[in-house]
């Protein structure tokens, strides 16, 4: 057994990891283009320190972010872009992904006055209360190795706000999100984005067999609104175990589980031409749409161009 682990380690070091790195470089246009993107990502982090404070209102519409040391700069840019495009009052709740420290919390207080901060200590108490390891061993295990699932486990065990809308940080608003605001005022059914391609990481057949319902096409959880009180944690525990047992682990597990929770129920779908997932380069440069969600290849121009354009226009 030990010799097999050694062989696996050697293969990873000599072949799989280098190959993966080369594929990543090629994906973004080669070594020099990739390095340029990384430089601009670092610049974005630096410039986020200059963003003016955005007030969070205790009586505002609640918006949740799972964020932390690696992502706060993106969270702040996202919130800045929303504030620029709407006069609506919002209440921002930043949920610790496990990396909050004293300096980060002080920065949040400075740049997002009166924002809610849910600490890892508070989250741990909620998790122990609602998802004890004896009853939910798989979900607890996934929390430790797969941070994305915290958008379900850590946010929807917070007792406030039965209906919660969670935003990913890697997004910028370019217009007033009236659909989003209307939903926040009167949430009655789940809300989600529409993906550019279907990305569940698991076969539709298995997902539908487990959930005993039809699965909607191309749900994207960049913006996702769910009712915490209606989440079936027992089902999630079972689904998570069987999905991985039958078809392995997937980066898109959280998205698949969310699609299974929603099933064939009527939802509020954000129009894909307005809330754009993985915008094309032309869309990024020429504008269009209410929001861009910068995933996959669109990360390149998110770091190289989009945030700079937003910051320049905000001055």
Short mmCIF file of C-alpha atoms in Angstrom, two decimals, residues 22 42 203 250:
data_model
loop_
_atom_site.label_atom_id
_atom_site.label_comp_id
_atom_site.label_asym_id
_atom_site.label_seq_id
_atom_site.Cartn_x
_atom_site.Cartn_y
_atom_site.Cartn_z
CA UNK A 22 0.89 23.84 -18.73
CA UNK A 42 -2.27 41.71 -7.66
CA UNK A 203 -24.94 12.86 -14.86
CA UNK A 250 -16.45 17.26 -8.68
#
